[in-house]
PDB file of C-alpha atoms and ligand atoms in Angstrom:
ATOM      1  CA  MET I   1       9.287  10.333  10.715  1.00 93.00           C
ATOM      2  CA  TYR I   2       9.766   8.121   7.646  1.00 95.00           C
ATOM      3  CA  LYS I   3      13.501   7.871   8.374  1.00 95.00           C
ATOM      4  CA  LEU I   4      12.729   6.484  11.827  1.00 95.00           C
ATOM      5  CA  LEU I   5      10.106   4.177  10.338  1.00 94.00           C
ATOM      6  CA  CYS I   6      12.616   2.807   7.826  1.00 95.00           C
ATOM      7  CA  GLU I   7      15.066   1.965  10.612  1.00 95.00           C
ATOM      8  CA  GLN I   8      12.324   0.272  12.619  1.00 95.00           C
ATOM      9  CA  ILE I   9      11.121  -1.728   9.616  1.00 96.00           C
ATOM     10  CA  LYS I  10      14.665  -2.705   8.689  1.00 95.00           C
ATOM     11  CA  SER I  11      15.283  -4.249  12.097  1.00 94.00           C
ATOM     12  CA  LEU I  12      11.797  -5.824  12.230  1.00 92.00           C
ATOM     13  CA  THR I  13      12.203  -7.585   8.888  1.00 93.00           C
ATOM     14  CA  GLN I  14      15.855  -8.580   9.222  1.00 94.00           C
ATOM     15  CA  GLY I  15      16.246 -12.348   9.019  1.00 94.00           C
ATOM     16  CA  GLU I  16      12.529 -12.952   8.397  1.00 95.00           C
ATOM     17  CA  THR I  17      11.765 -14.855   5.208  1.00 94.00           C
ATOM     18  CA  ASP I  18       7.982 -15.132   5.420  1.00 96.00           C
ATOM     19  CA  GLU I  19       6.440 -12.458   3.213  1.00 95.00           C
ATOM     20  CA  VAL I  20       3.039 -12.385   4.939  1.00 97.00           C
ATOM     21  CA  ALA I  21       4.612 -11.996   8.383  1.00 97.00           C
ATOM     22  CA  LYS I  22       6.676  -9.084   7.107  1.00 97.00           C
ATOM     23  CA  MET I  23       3.670  -7.480   5.398  1.00 98.00           C
ATOM     24  CA  ALA I  24       1.673  -7.751   8.620  1.00 98.00           C
ATOM     25  CA  ASN I  25       4.251  -5.962  10.733  1.00 97.00           C
ATOM     26  CA  ILE I  26       5.116  -3.397   8.075  1.00 97.00           C
ATOM     27  CA  ALA I  27       1.417  -2.472   7.747  1.00 98.00           C
ATOM     28  CA  ALA I  28       1.097  -2.249  11.544  1.00 97.00           C
ATOM     29  CA  VAL I  29       4.172  -0.071  11.993  1.00 96.00           C
ATOM     30  CA  ILE I  30       3.256   2.377   9.219  1.00 97.00           C
ATOM     31  CA  HIS I  31      -0.378   2.564  10.312  1.00 98.00           C
ATOM     32  CA  GLU I  32       0.391   3.214  13.953  1.00 96.00           C
ATOM     33  CA  ALA I  33       3.185   5.708  13.358  1.00 95.00           C
ATOM     34  CA  MET I  34       1.480   7.757  10.668  1.00 96.00           C
ATOM     35  CA  GLY I  35      -2.143   7.555  11.779  1.00 96.00           C
ATOM     36  CA  PHE I  36      -3.498   6.660   8.347  1.00 97.00           C
ATOM     37  CA  TRP I  37      -7.083   5.452   7.829  1.00 97.00           C
ATOM     38  CA  TRP I  38      -6.230   2.165   6.115  1.00 98.00           C
ATOM     39  CA  THR I  39      -2.821   0.589   5.533  1.00 98.00           C
ATOM     40  CA  GLY I  40      -2.372  -2.781   3.917  1.00 98.00           C
ATOM     41  CA  PHE I  41      -1.315  -5.095   1.151  1.00 98.00           C
ATOM     42  CA  TYR I  42      -3.058  -6.787  -1.742  1.00 98.00           C
ATOM     43  CA  ARG I  43      -1.223  -9.838  -3.076  1.00 98.00           C
ATOM     44  CA  VAL I  44      -1.149 -10.993  -6.692  1.00 98.00           C
ATOM     45  CA  LYS I  45      -2.749 -14.420  -6.847  1.00 98.00           C
ATOM     46  CA  ASN I  46      -4.375 -16.268  -9.764  1.00 97.00           C
ATOM     47  CA  GLY I  47      -4.355 -13.167 -11.947  1.00 97.00           C
ATOM     48  CA  GLU I  48      -6.006 -10.794  -9.491  1.00 98.00           C
ATOM     49  CA  LEU I  49      -5.239  -8.883  -6.292  1.00 98.00           C
ATOM     50  CA  ILE I  50      -6.334 -10.577  -3.076  1.00 98.00           C
ATOM     51  CA  LEU I  51      -6.575  -8.797   0.263  1.00 98.00           C
ATOM     52  CA  GLY I  52      -3.512  -9.407   2.433  1.00 98.00           C
ATOM     53  CA  PRO I  53      -2.340  -8.189   5.856  1.00 98.00           C
ATOM     54  CA  PHE I  54      -3.821  -4.810   6.743  1.00 98.00           C
ATOM     55  CA  GLN I  55      -4.751  -2.399   9.530  1.00 98.00           C
ATOM     56  CA  GLY I  56      -8.023  -0.490   9.472  1.00 97.00           C
ATOM     57  CA  PRO I  57     -11.649  -1.145   8.547  1.00 96.00           C
ATOM     58  CA  VAL I  58     -12.728  -4.192   6.525  1.00 96.00           C
ATOM     59  CA  ALA I  59     -11.946  -3.927   2.828  1.00 97.00           C
ATOM     60  CA  CYS I  60     -12.863  -5.529  -0.484  1.00 96.00           C
ATOM     61  CA  MET I  61     -11.096  -8.849  -0.967  1.00 98.00           C
ATOM     62  CA  HIS I  62     -10.667  -9.118  -4.754  1.00 98.00           C
ATOM     63  CA  ILE I  63      -9.460  -6.450  -7.180  1.00 98.00           C
ATOM     64  CA  PRO I  64      -9.108  -7.282 -10.902  1.00 98.00           C
ATOM     65  CA  PHE I  65      -6.027  -6.329 -12.980  1.00 98.00           C
ATOM     66  CA  GLY I  66      -6.353  -2.736 -14.172  1.00 98.00           C
ATOM     67  CA  LYS I  67      -9.292  -1.930 -11.857  1.00 98.00           C
ATOM     68  CA  GLY I  68      -9.338   0.698  -9.122  1.00 98.00           C
ATOM     69  CA  VAL I  69      -6.199   2.477  -7.970  1.00 98.00           C
ATOM     70  CA  CYS I  70      -4.607  -0.820  -6.866  1.00 98.00           C
ATOM     71  CA  GLY I  71      -5.253  -2.681 -10.111  1.00 98.00           C
ATOM     72  CA  THR I  72      -4.090   0.339 -12.117  1.00 98.00           C
ATOM     73  CA  ALA I  73      -0.801   0.618 -10.162  1.00 98.00           C
ATOM     74  CA  TRP I  74      -0.270  -3.093 -10.813  1.00 98.00           C
ATOM     75  CA  LYS I  75      -1.035  -2.706 -14.543  1.00 98.00           C
ATOM     76  CA  GLN I  76       1.129   0.403 -14.970  1.00 98.00           C
ATOM     77  CA  GLY I  77       3.950  -0.932 -12.779  1.00 98.00           C
ATOM     78  CA  GLU I  78       4.336   2.312 -10.904  1.00 98.00           C
ATOM     79  CA  THR I  79       3.279   4.134  -7.766  1.00 98.00           C
ATOM     80  CA  ILE I  80       0.024   6.094  -8.041  1.00 98.00           C
ATOM     81  CA  VAL I  81      -0.709   9.082  -5.804  1.00 98.00           C
ATOM     82  CA  VAL I  82      -4.385  10.098  -5.742  1.00 98.00           C
ATOM     83  CA  PRO I  83      -5.032  13.485  -4.064  1.00 98.00           C
ATOM     84  CA  ASP I  84      -8.825  13.122  -4.377  1.00 98.00           C
ATOM     85  CA  VAL I  85     -10.280   9.633  -4.829  1.00 97.00           C
ATOM     86  CA  GLU I  86     -13.512  11.035  -6.270  1.00 96.00           C
ATOM     87  CA  LEU I  87     -11.544  12.321  -9.240  1.00 97.00           C
ATOM     88  CA  PHE I  88      -9.897   8.970 -10.005  1.00 97.00           C
ATOM     89  CA  PRO I  89     -11.932   7.140 -12.670  1.00 93.00           C
ATOM     90  CA  GLY I  90     -12.845   3.643 -11.449  1.00 94.00           C
ATOM     91  CA  HIS I  91     -11.698   4.189  -7.861  1.00 95.00           C
ATOM     92  CA  ILE I  92     -12.986   1.337  -5.683  1.00 96.00           C
ATOM     93  CA  ALA I  93     -14.504   2.773  -2.509  1.00 93.00           C
ATOM     94  CA  CYS I  94     -13.991   0.188   0.232  1.00 90.00           C
ATOM     95  CA  SER I  95     -14.794   2.924   2.732  1.00 89.00           C
ATOM     96  CA  SER I  96     -16.771   6.107   2.120  1.00 90.00           C
ATOM     97  CA  GLU I  97     -14.408   7.855   4.579  1.00 94.00           C
ATOM     98  CA  SER I  98     -11.419   7.520   2.283  1.00 96.00           C
ATOM     99  CA  ARG I  99     -10.497  10.801   0.534  1.00 97.00           C
ATOM    100  CA  SER I 100      -6.938  10.328  -0.778  1.00 98.00           C
ATOM    101  CA  GLU I 101      -4.760   7.332  -1.466  1.00 98.00           C
ATOM    102  CA  ILE I 102      -1.327   6.042  -2.497  1.00 98.00           C
ATOM    103  CA  VAL I 103      -0.599   2.635  -4.031  1.00 98.00           C
ATOM    104  CA  VAL I 104       2.979   1.327  -4.308  1.00 98.00           C
ATOM    105  CA  PRO I 105       3.848  -1.829  -6.263  1.00 98.00           C
ATOM    106  CA  VAL I 106       5.960  -4.506  -4.563  1.00 98.00           C
ATOM    107  CA  TRP I 107       8.476  -6.131  -6.917  1.00 97.00           C
ATOM    108  CA  ASN I 108       9.847  -9.644  -6.391  1.00 94.00           C
ATOM    109  CA  ALA I 109      13.338 -10.932  -7.223  1.00 91.00           C
ATOM    110  CA  ASP I 110      12.140 -12.026 -10.690  1.00 95.00           C
ATOM    111  CA  GLY I 111      11.189  -8.454 -11.554  1.00 95.00           C
ATOM    112  CA  GLU I 112       7.450  -9.122 -11.302  1.00 97.00           C
ATOM    113  CA  ILE I 113       4.884  -7.325  -9.156  1.00 98.00           C
ATOM    114  CA  SER I 114       3.882  -9.699  -6.364  1.00 98.00           C
ATOM    115  CA  ALA I 115       1.737  -7.291  -4.319  1.00 98.00           C
ATOM    116  CA  VAL I 116       0.801  -3.653  -3.812  1.00 98.00           C
ATOM    117  CA  LEU I 117       0.937  -1.532  -0.672  1.00 98.00           C
ATOM    118  CA  ASP I 118      -2.248   0.541  -0.424  1.00 98.00           C
ATOM    119  CA  ILE I 119      -2.715   3.423   2.023  1.00 98.00           C
ATOM    120  CA  ASP I 120      -5.858   5.506   2.459  1.00 98.00           C
ATOM    121  CA  SER I 121      -6.348   8.801   4.274  1.00 98.00           C
ATOM    122  CA  ARG I 122      -9.500  10.497   5.504  1.00 97.00           C
ATOM    123  CA  GLU I 123      -8.092  13.833   4.340  1.00 98.00           C
ATOM    124  CA  LEU I 124      -7.587  15.141   0.814  1.00 98.00           C
ATOM    125  CA  ALA I 125      -4.079  15.288  -0.693  1.00 98.00           C
ATOM    126  CA  THR I 126      -2.326  13.495   2.165  1.00 98.00           C
ATOM    127  CA  PHE I 127       0.382  11.905   0.007  1.00 98.00           C
ATOM    128  CA  ASP I 128       3.184  13.501  -1.986  1.00 98.00           C
ATOM    129  CA  ASP I 129       6.626  12.668  -3.392  1.00 98.00           C
ATOM    130  CA  VAL I 130       8.094  12.217   0.100  1.00 97.00           C
ATOM    131  CA  ASP I 131       5.567   9.453   0.866  1.00 98.00           C
ATOM    132  CA  LYS I 132       6.196   7.923  -2.556  1.00 98.00           C
ATOM    133  CA  GLN I 133       9.967   7.869  -2.094  1.00 98.00           C
ATOM    134  CA  PHE I 134       9.979   6.406   1.419  1.00 97.00           C
ATOM    135  CA  LEU I 135       7.175   3.908   0.841  1.00 98.00           C
ATOM    136  CA  GLU I 136       8.964   2.649  -2.286  1.00 98.00           C
ATOM    137  CA  ASP I 137      12.063   2.169  -0.095  1.00 96.00           C
ATOM    138  CA  ILE I 138      10.046   0.422   2.612  1.00 96.00           C
ATOM    139  CA  VAL I 139       8.496  -2.179   0.281  1.00 96.00           C
ATOM    140  CA  LYS I 140      12.015  -3.201  -0.767  1.00 93.00           C
ATOM    141  CA  TYR I 141      12.343  -4.833   2.665  1.00 90.00           C
ATOM    142  CA  LEU I 142       9.811  -7.385   1.462  1.00 90.00           C
TER     143      LEU I 142
HETATM  144  N1  LIG U 201      -9.409   2.137  -3.134  1.00 52.39           N
HETATM  145  C1  LIG U 201      -8.750   0.958  -3.625  1.00 52.39           C
HETATM  146  C2  LIG U 201      -9.415  -0.291  -3.118  1.00 52.39           C
HETATM  147  C3  LIG U 201      -8.830  -0.821  -1.853  1.00 52.39           C
HETATM  148  S1  LIG U 201      -9.284   0.029  -0.467  1.00 52.39           S
HETATM  149  O1  LIG U 201      -8.846   1.438  -0.592  1.00 52.39           O
HETATM  150  C4  LIG U 201      -8.641  -0.630   0.899  1.00 52.39           C
HETATM  151  C5  LIG U 201      -8.723   0.965  -5.139  1.00 52.39           C
HETATM  152  O2  LIG U 201      -9.373   1.811  -5.777  1.00 52.39           O
HETATM  153  O3  LIG U 201      -8.059   0.110  -5.715  1.00 52.39           O
END
């Protein structure tokens, strides 16, 4: 499924230079194909994460550096897979339905993190190394 998704995203993003437009369609394609609960981006702006293009229920709009799963992935500079959000210290619950989560940093050409891709599931332990690997590949199209 991810292999098909990658092909679709590759052709969708080809030739497009606007980052927000790409984020919007990437979030939509992943969300629709995989049936996740929440799929979206937070962008680094003025020293914090600001809500970007997403699919799913309304979400918190500001996340400080090092806070929640998103802010921690940004601080650590690596993907974080959370099998049970209740066991992640400082998890920010935008929705009480969310049970597991993955956050993947998006790197820009200068080697800095410019955004994170955040995906939530209503089931425990939805994400594993396969999700990590393919989602890390997908954000490279940004
Ligand atoms: N759970 C995230 C906050 C964003 S929502 O899941 C959309 C976190 O702990 O950073």
